[in-house]
Tab-separated table of C-alpha atoms and ligand atoms in Angstrom:
chain	number	residue	atom	x	y	z
A	1	MET	CA	-28.602	2.830	-29.897
A	2	LYS	CA	-27.762	1.628	-26.374
A	3	THR	CA	-30.299	2.654	-23.757
A	4	THR	CA	-29.654	3.230	-20.066
A	5	ARG	CA	-32.071	3.488	-17.198
A	6	ILE	CA	-32.385	7.110	-16.107
A	7	ASN	CA	-31.159	6.504	-12.538
A	8	LYS	CA	-27.972	4.853	-13.874
A	9	LYS	CA	-27.387	7.763	-16.227
A	10	ILE	CA	-27.550	10.137	-13.257
A	11	ALA	CA	-25.245	7.934	-11.148
A	12	ASP	CA	-22.733	7.576	-14.013
A	13	ALA	CA	-22.523	11.354	-14.239
A	14	GLY	CA	-21.277	11.328	-10.661
A	15	ILE	CA	-24.290	13.137	-9.210
A	16	THR	CA	-25.387	10.525	-6.679
A	17	SER	CA	-26.180	6.829	-6.237
A	18	ARG	CA	-28.884	5.118	-8.302
A	19	ARG	CA	-31.137	4.880	-5.255
A	20	LYS	CA	-30.819	8.576	-4.518
A	21	ALA	CA	-31.329	9.340	-8.223
A	22	ASP	CA	-34.758	7.689	-7.934
A	23	LYS	CA	-35.504	10.150	-5.136
A	24	LEU	CA	-34.487	13.104	-7.357
A	25	ILE	CA	-36.882	11.805	-10.010
A	26	GLU	CA	-39.666	11.472	-7.430
A	27	GLU	CA	-39.033	15.051	-6.348
A	28	GLY	CA	-39.477	16.235	-9.948
A	29	ARG	CA	-35.920	17.529	-10.271
A	30	VAL	CA	-34.982	15.532	-13.370
A	31	VAL	CA	-35.858	16.708	-16.877
A	32	VAL	CA	-35.264	14.827	-20.161
A	33	ASN	CA	-35.417	16.776	-23.423
A	34	GLY	CA	-37.375	19.525	-21.721
A	35	LYS	CA	-39.954	17.227	-20.061
A	36	LYS	CA	-40.069	16.475	-16.350
A	37	VAL	CA	-39.495	12.740	-15.722
A	38	THR	CA	-42.323	10.959	-13.937
A	39	GLU	CA	-41.414	7.365	-14.712
A	40	PRO	CA	-38.462	5.984	-12.659
A	41	GLY	CA	-37.805	3.190	-15.184
A	42	LEU	CA	-37.401	5.567	-18.134
A	43	GLN	CA	-34.700	4.491	-20.610
A	44	VAL	CA	-32.516	7.159	-22.209
A	45	THR	CA	-29.810	7.163	-24.885
A	46	ASP	CA	-26.622	9.236	-25.218
A	47	LYS	CA	-28.573	11.619	-27.462
A	48	ASP	CA	-31.088	12.538	-24.758
A	49	GLN	CA	-30.448	15.751	-22.864
A	50	VAL	CA	-30.833	15.079	-19.150
A	51	THR	CA	-30.769	17.839	-16.563
A	52	VAL	CA	-30.870	17.663	-12.754
A	53	ASP	CA	-31.931	20.923	-11.097
A	54	GLY	CA	-31.413	22.572	-14.484
A	55	VAL	CA	-27.799	21.389	-14.879
A	56	LEU	CA	-26.992	19.289	-17.951
A	57	LEU	CA	-25.391	15.897	-17.233
A	58	THR	CA	-22.099	14.883	-18.766
A	59	LYS	CA	-20.471	11.513	-18.198
A	60	GLU	CA	-17.744	11.483	-15.547
A	61	GLU	CA	-14.307	10.345	-16.779
A	62	PRO	CA	-13.657	6.827	-15.485
A	63	VAL	CA	-11.099	6.607	-12.686
A	64	HIS	CA	-9.433	3.357	-11.512
A	65	ILE	CA	-7.310	3.307	-8.390
A	66	LEU	CA	-5.269	0.637	-6.602
A	67	TYR	CA	-5.354	1.410	-2.882
A	68	TYR	CA	-3.366	-0.227	-0.083
A	69	LYS	CA	-6.115	-0.274	2.521
A	70	PRO	CA	-4.928	-0.200	6.118
A	71	ALA	CA	-6.847	-2.222	8.720
A	72	GLY	CA	-9.385	-0.035	10.533
A	73	GLU	CA	-11.210	1.482	7.553
A	74	ILE	CA	-14.678	0.610	6.303
A	75	SER	CA	-14.976	-0.507	2.670
A	76	ALA	CA	-17.841	1.815	1.812
A	77	ALA	CA	-18.303	5.330	0.524
A	78	GLU	CA	-20.176	6.387	3.680
A	79	ASP	CA	-20.586	4.933	7.163
A	80	ASP	CA	-23.646	5.455	9.384
A	81	LYS	CA	-21.430	5.360	12.450
A	82	LYS	CA	-19.077	7.956	10.933
A	83	ARG	CA	-16.040	5.666	11.067
A	84	ASP	CA	-13.157	6.218	8.607
A	85	THR	CA	-13.968	4.874	5.155
A	86	VAL	CA	-11.583	3.922	2.370
A	87	ILE	CA	-12.962	6.810	0.333
A	88	ASP	CA	-11.652	9.391	2.825
A	89	ALA	CA	-8.199	8.923	1.239
A	90	PHE	CA	-9.517	10.380	-2.035
A	91	HIS	CA	-11.304	13.556	-0.956
A	92	ASP	CA	-9.179	15.632	-3.368
A	93	ILE	CA	-10.268	13.574	-6.391
A	94	ASP	CA	-13.329	15.032	-8.024
A	95	ALA	CA	-15.229	11.834	-8.871
A	96	ARG	CA	-17.933	9.770	-7.172
A	97	LEU	CA	-15.655	6.938	-6.087
A	98	TYR	CA	-16.561	3.702	-4.348
A	99	PRO	CA	-14.704	0.492	-3.449
A	100	VAL	CA	-14.795	-2.466	-5.835
A	101	GLY	CA	-16.158	-5.187	-3.562
A	102	ARG	CA	-15.111	-5.074	0.044
A	103	LEU	CA	-12.464	-5.968	2.563
A	104	ASP	CA	-13.428	-6.371	6.218
A	105	TYR	CA	-12.711	-3.505	8.619
A	106	ASP	CA	-9.778	-5.489	10.071
A	107	THR	CA	-8.418	-6.644	6.703
A	108	SER	CA	-5.664	-4.697	4.974
A	109	GLY	CA	-4.383	-4.868	1.429
A	110	LEU	CA	-5.216	-4.390	-2.184
A	111	LEU	CA	-8.534	-2.695	-2.814
A	112	LEU	CA	-9.630	-1.267	-6.149
A	113	VAL	CA	-11.546	1.998	-6.060
A	114	THR	CA	-13.438	3.401	-9.025
A	115	ASN	CA	-16.414	5.306	-10.398
A	116	ASP	CA	-16.779	2.819	-13.279
A	117	GLY	CA	-19.835	0.589	-12.889
A	118	GLU	CA	-19.077	-1.759	-15.760
A	119	PHE	CA	-15.514	-2.316	-14.521
A	120	THR	CA	-16.899	-3.043	-11.026
A	121	GLN	CA	-19.294	-5.587	-12.455
A	122	HIS	CA	-16.422	-7.427	-14.183
A	123	MET	CA	-14.239	-7.385	-11.083
A	124	THR	CA	-16.902	-8.513	-8.605
A	125	HIS	CA	-19.550	-10.658	-10.291
A	126	PRO	CA	-18.901	-14.314	-9.312
A	127	LYS	CA	-19.275	-15.510	-12.904
A	128	PHE	CA	-16.034	-13.700	-13.857
A	129	GLU	CA	-14.030	-15.642	-11.228
A	130	MET	CA	-11.359	-12.988	-10.609
A	131	LYS	CA	-8.509	-14.468	-8.538
A	132	LYS	CA	-7.610	-12.854	-5.215
A	133	THR	CA	-4.700	-13.898	-3.008
A	134	TYR	CA	-4.646	-13.345	0.758
A	135	ARG	CA	-1.833	-13.696	3.253
A	136	VAL	CA	-3.267	-15.203	6.395
A	137	LYS	CA	-1.872	-15.456	9.906
A	138	THR	CA	-3.658	-17.949	12.137
A	139	ASP	CA	-3.633	-18.550	15.862
A	140	GLY	CA	-2.999	-22.274	15.428
A	141	ILE	CA	-1.933	-24.949	13.001
A	142	LEU	CA	-3.851	-26.093	9.951
A	143	LEU	CA	-2.867	-29.728	9.638
A	144	ARG	CA	-1.804	-31.297	6.332
A	145	HIS	CA	-5.049	-33.189	5.802
A	146	GLN	CA	-7.031	-30.053	6.694
A	147	GLN	CA	-5.015	-28.085	4.121
A	148	ASP	CA	-5.957	-30.674	1.497
A	149	GLU	CA	-9.603	-30.486	2.544
A	150	MET	CA	-9.530	-26.711	2.224
A	151	ARG	CA	-7.946	-26.967	-1.230
A	152	ARG	CA	-10.710	-29.309	-2.407
A	153	GLY	CA	-13.572	-27.238	-0.971
A	154	ILE	CA	-15.287	-27.177	2.414
A	155	LYS	CA	-18.871	-26.786	3.516
A	156	LEU	CA	-19.675	-23.377	5.005
A	157	ASP	CA	-23.089	-22.032	6.107
A	158	ASP	CA	-23.662	-20.605	2.634
A	159	GLY	CA	-22.528	-23.701	0.726
A	160	LEU	CA	-19.448	-25.469	-0.537
A	161	THR	CA	-16.359	-23.374	-1.345
A	162	ALA	CA	-14.786	-23.772	-4.773
A	163	PRO	CA	-11.359	-25.449	-4.996
A	164	CYS	CA	-8.607	-23.011	-4.044
A	165	ASP	CA	-4.828	-22.705	-4.012
A	166	LEU	CA	-3.221	-22.870	-0.593
A	167	LYS	CA	0.472	-22.508	0.252
A	168	VAL	CA	2.148	-22.680	3.629
A	169	ILE	CA	4.563	-19.762	3.982
A	170	ARG	CA	5.661	-20.267	7.568
A	171	ASP	CA	5.085	-23.136	9.914
A	172	LYS	CA	7.524	-23.213	12.753
A	173	GLY	CA	5.621	-26.084	14.291
A	174	GLY	CA	4.498	-23.746	17.027
A	175	LYS	CA	1.302	-21.946	17.826
A	176	ASP	CA	0.716	-19.934	14.676
A	177	MET	CA	1.108	-20.214	10.945
A	178	ILE	CA	1.291	-18.012	7.851
A	179	LEU	CA	-0.358	-19.179	4.638
A	180	GLU	CA	-1.345	-17.773	1.259
A	181	ILE	CA	-4.726	-18.626	-0.161
A	182	THR	CA	-6.040	-17.815	-3.614
A	183	ILE	CA	-9.786	-17.856	-4.162
A	184	HIS	CA	-11.987	-16.606	-6.961
A	185	GLU	CA	-15.149	-16.276	-4.907
A	186	GLY	CA	-15.914	-13.248	-2.778
A	187	ARG	CA	-18.407	-14.297	-0.137
A	188	ASN	CA	-18.741	-12.331	3.058
A	189	ARG	CA	-15.760	-12.983	5.414
A	190	GLN	CA	-14.967	-16.016	3.316
A	191	VAL	CA	-11.297	-16.518	4.213
A	192	ARG	CA	-11.910	-15.988	7.921
A	193	ARG	CA	-14.806	-18.448	7.829
A	194	MET	CA	-12.750	-21.057	5.946
A	195	PHE	CA	-10.219	-21.075	8.784
A	196	GLU	CA	-12.908	-20.891	11.476
A	197	HIS	CA	-14.286	-24.102	9.944
A	198	PHE	CA	-11.162	-25.794	11.348
A	199	GLY	CA	-11.387	-24.000	14.690
A	200	LEU	CA	-8.723	-21.399	13.842
A	201	ASN	CA	-8.903	-17.620	14.125
A	202	VAL	CA	-7.321	-15.404	11.517
A	203	THR	CA	-5.241	-12.882	13.454
A	204	LYS	CA	-4.008	-10.943	10.401
A	205	LEU	CA	-5.435	-10.862	6.911
A	206	THR	CA	-3.955	-8.971	3.952
A	207	ARG	CA	-5.023	-9.140	0.317
A	208	ILE	CA	-1.712	-9.184	-1.520
A	209	ARG	CA	-2.857	-9.813	-5.088
A	210	PHE	CA	-5.837	-9.115	-7.295
A	211	ASP	CA	-5.424	-11.041	-10.555
A	212	PHE	CA	-1.981	-9.814	-11.771
A	213	LEU	CA	-1.949	-6.671	-9.574
A	214	THR	CA	0.184	-6.557	-6.423
A	215	LEU	CA	0.943	-3.999	-3.713
A	216	ASP	CA	4.487	-3.444	-5.003
A	217	GLY	CA	5.731	0.095	-4.448
A	218	LEU	CA	2.919	1.072	-2.070
A	219	LYS	CA	2.825	1.457	1.696
A	220	GLU	CA	-0.359	1.153	3.764
A	221	GLY	CA	-2.656	4.110	3.078
A	222	GLU	CA	-1.031	4.884	-0.300
A	223	TYR	CA	-2.572	4.517	-3.734
A	224	ARG	CA	-1.795	4.762	-7.419
A	225	PHE	CA	-3.889	5.148	-10.558
A	226	LEU	CA	-4.146	2.070	-12.762
A	227	LYS	CA	-2.715	2.494	-16.242
A	228	PRO	CA	-5.132	2.067	-19.178
A	229	HIS	CA	-3.391	-1.158	-20.246
A	230	GLU	CA	-3.840	-2.556	-16.703
A	231	VAL	CA	-7.569	-1.836	-16.816
A	232	LYS	CA	-7.794	-3.564	-20.210
A	233	LYS	CA	-5.829	-6.554	-18.931
A	234	LEU	CA	-8.154	-6.934	-15.925
A	235	ILE	CA	-11.226	-6.836	-18.157
A	236	ALA	CA	-9.564	-9.381	-20.465
A	237	SER	CA	-8.852	-11.650	-17.473
A	238	SER	CA	-12.475	-11.452	-16.405
A	239	ASN	CA	-13.602	-12.556	-19.871
A	240	LYS	CA	-11.317	-15.607	-19.956
B	1	URA	N1	-12.097	-12.837	3.263
B	1	URA	C1	-12.330	-12.389	4.504
B	1	URA	O1	-12.624	-13.160	5.405
B	1	URA	N2	-12.231	-11.075	4.751
B	1	URA	C2	-11.882	-10.171	3.809
B	1	URA	O2	-11.788	-8.978	4.099
B	1	URA	C3	-11.647	-10.650	2.522
B	1	URA	C4	-11.769	-11.994	2.271
């Protein structure tokens, strides 16, 4: 039978994060089959009865949400500086939700939100190469040969970028440009840094696609639940 580390079991039940679950264990508040847990690495199965403060754990139903994040929200469940987080939009949903990966504070667009750890792993781990498309407005022109360089891969501080798709959407030959870029990596501020490499600033950044999902039908700040077949299709894409 499949075993799970005790702190994950507590997190999956929606009680708290894995790190805070370790704290609960330390404080002697977690009991498995009638015995207080002393070992943080304890493995449990679905048959084990786990209680926290005397309350029996049950697994939280998985929730998968497609959110149109506005600029000006933090992609985190909590913020030390008490700024608005993407999770504030879901305070009436009774589940321990968190964003799948992150978009910068100033980036808008398609953000998945879930309480499903395995789904998150498939959507974010680099080995699954999930494709994300961004619409980018720049404060200058990316020349043809620079576009080709970007498509092939460029050297950033944290290494070479993988080949990407790049399309020019608007180039009026003036002082700005709109492009669409599709990448399957998810390094910190990657798109902004790819343009900075050529001396350009990104003045607007919106994620418009995540694999086959788009923002169709949603306005900024709105969300919808993913349908079960969409969740399955995303997992299937990640396994391709
Ligand atoms: N790339 C960035 O630079 N920022 C984001 O928010 C997402 C991708």
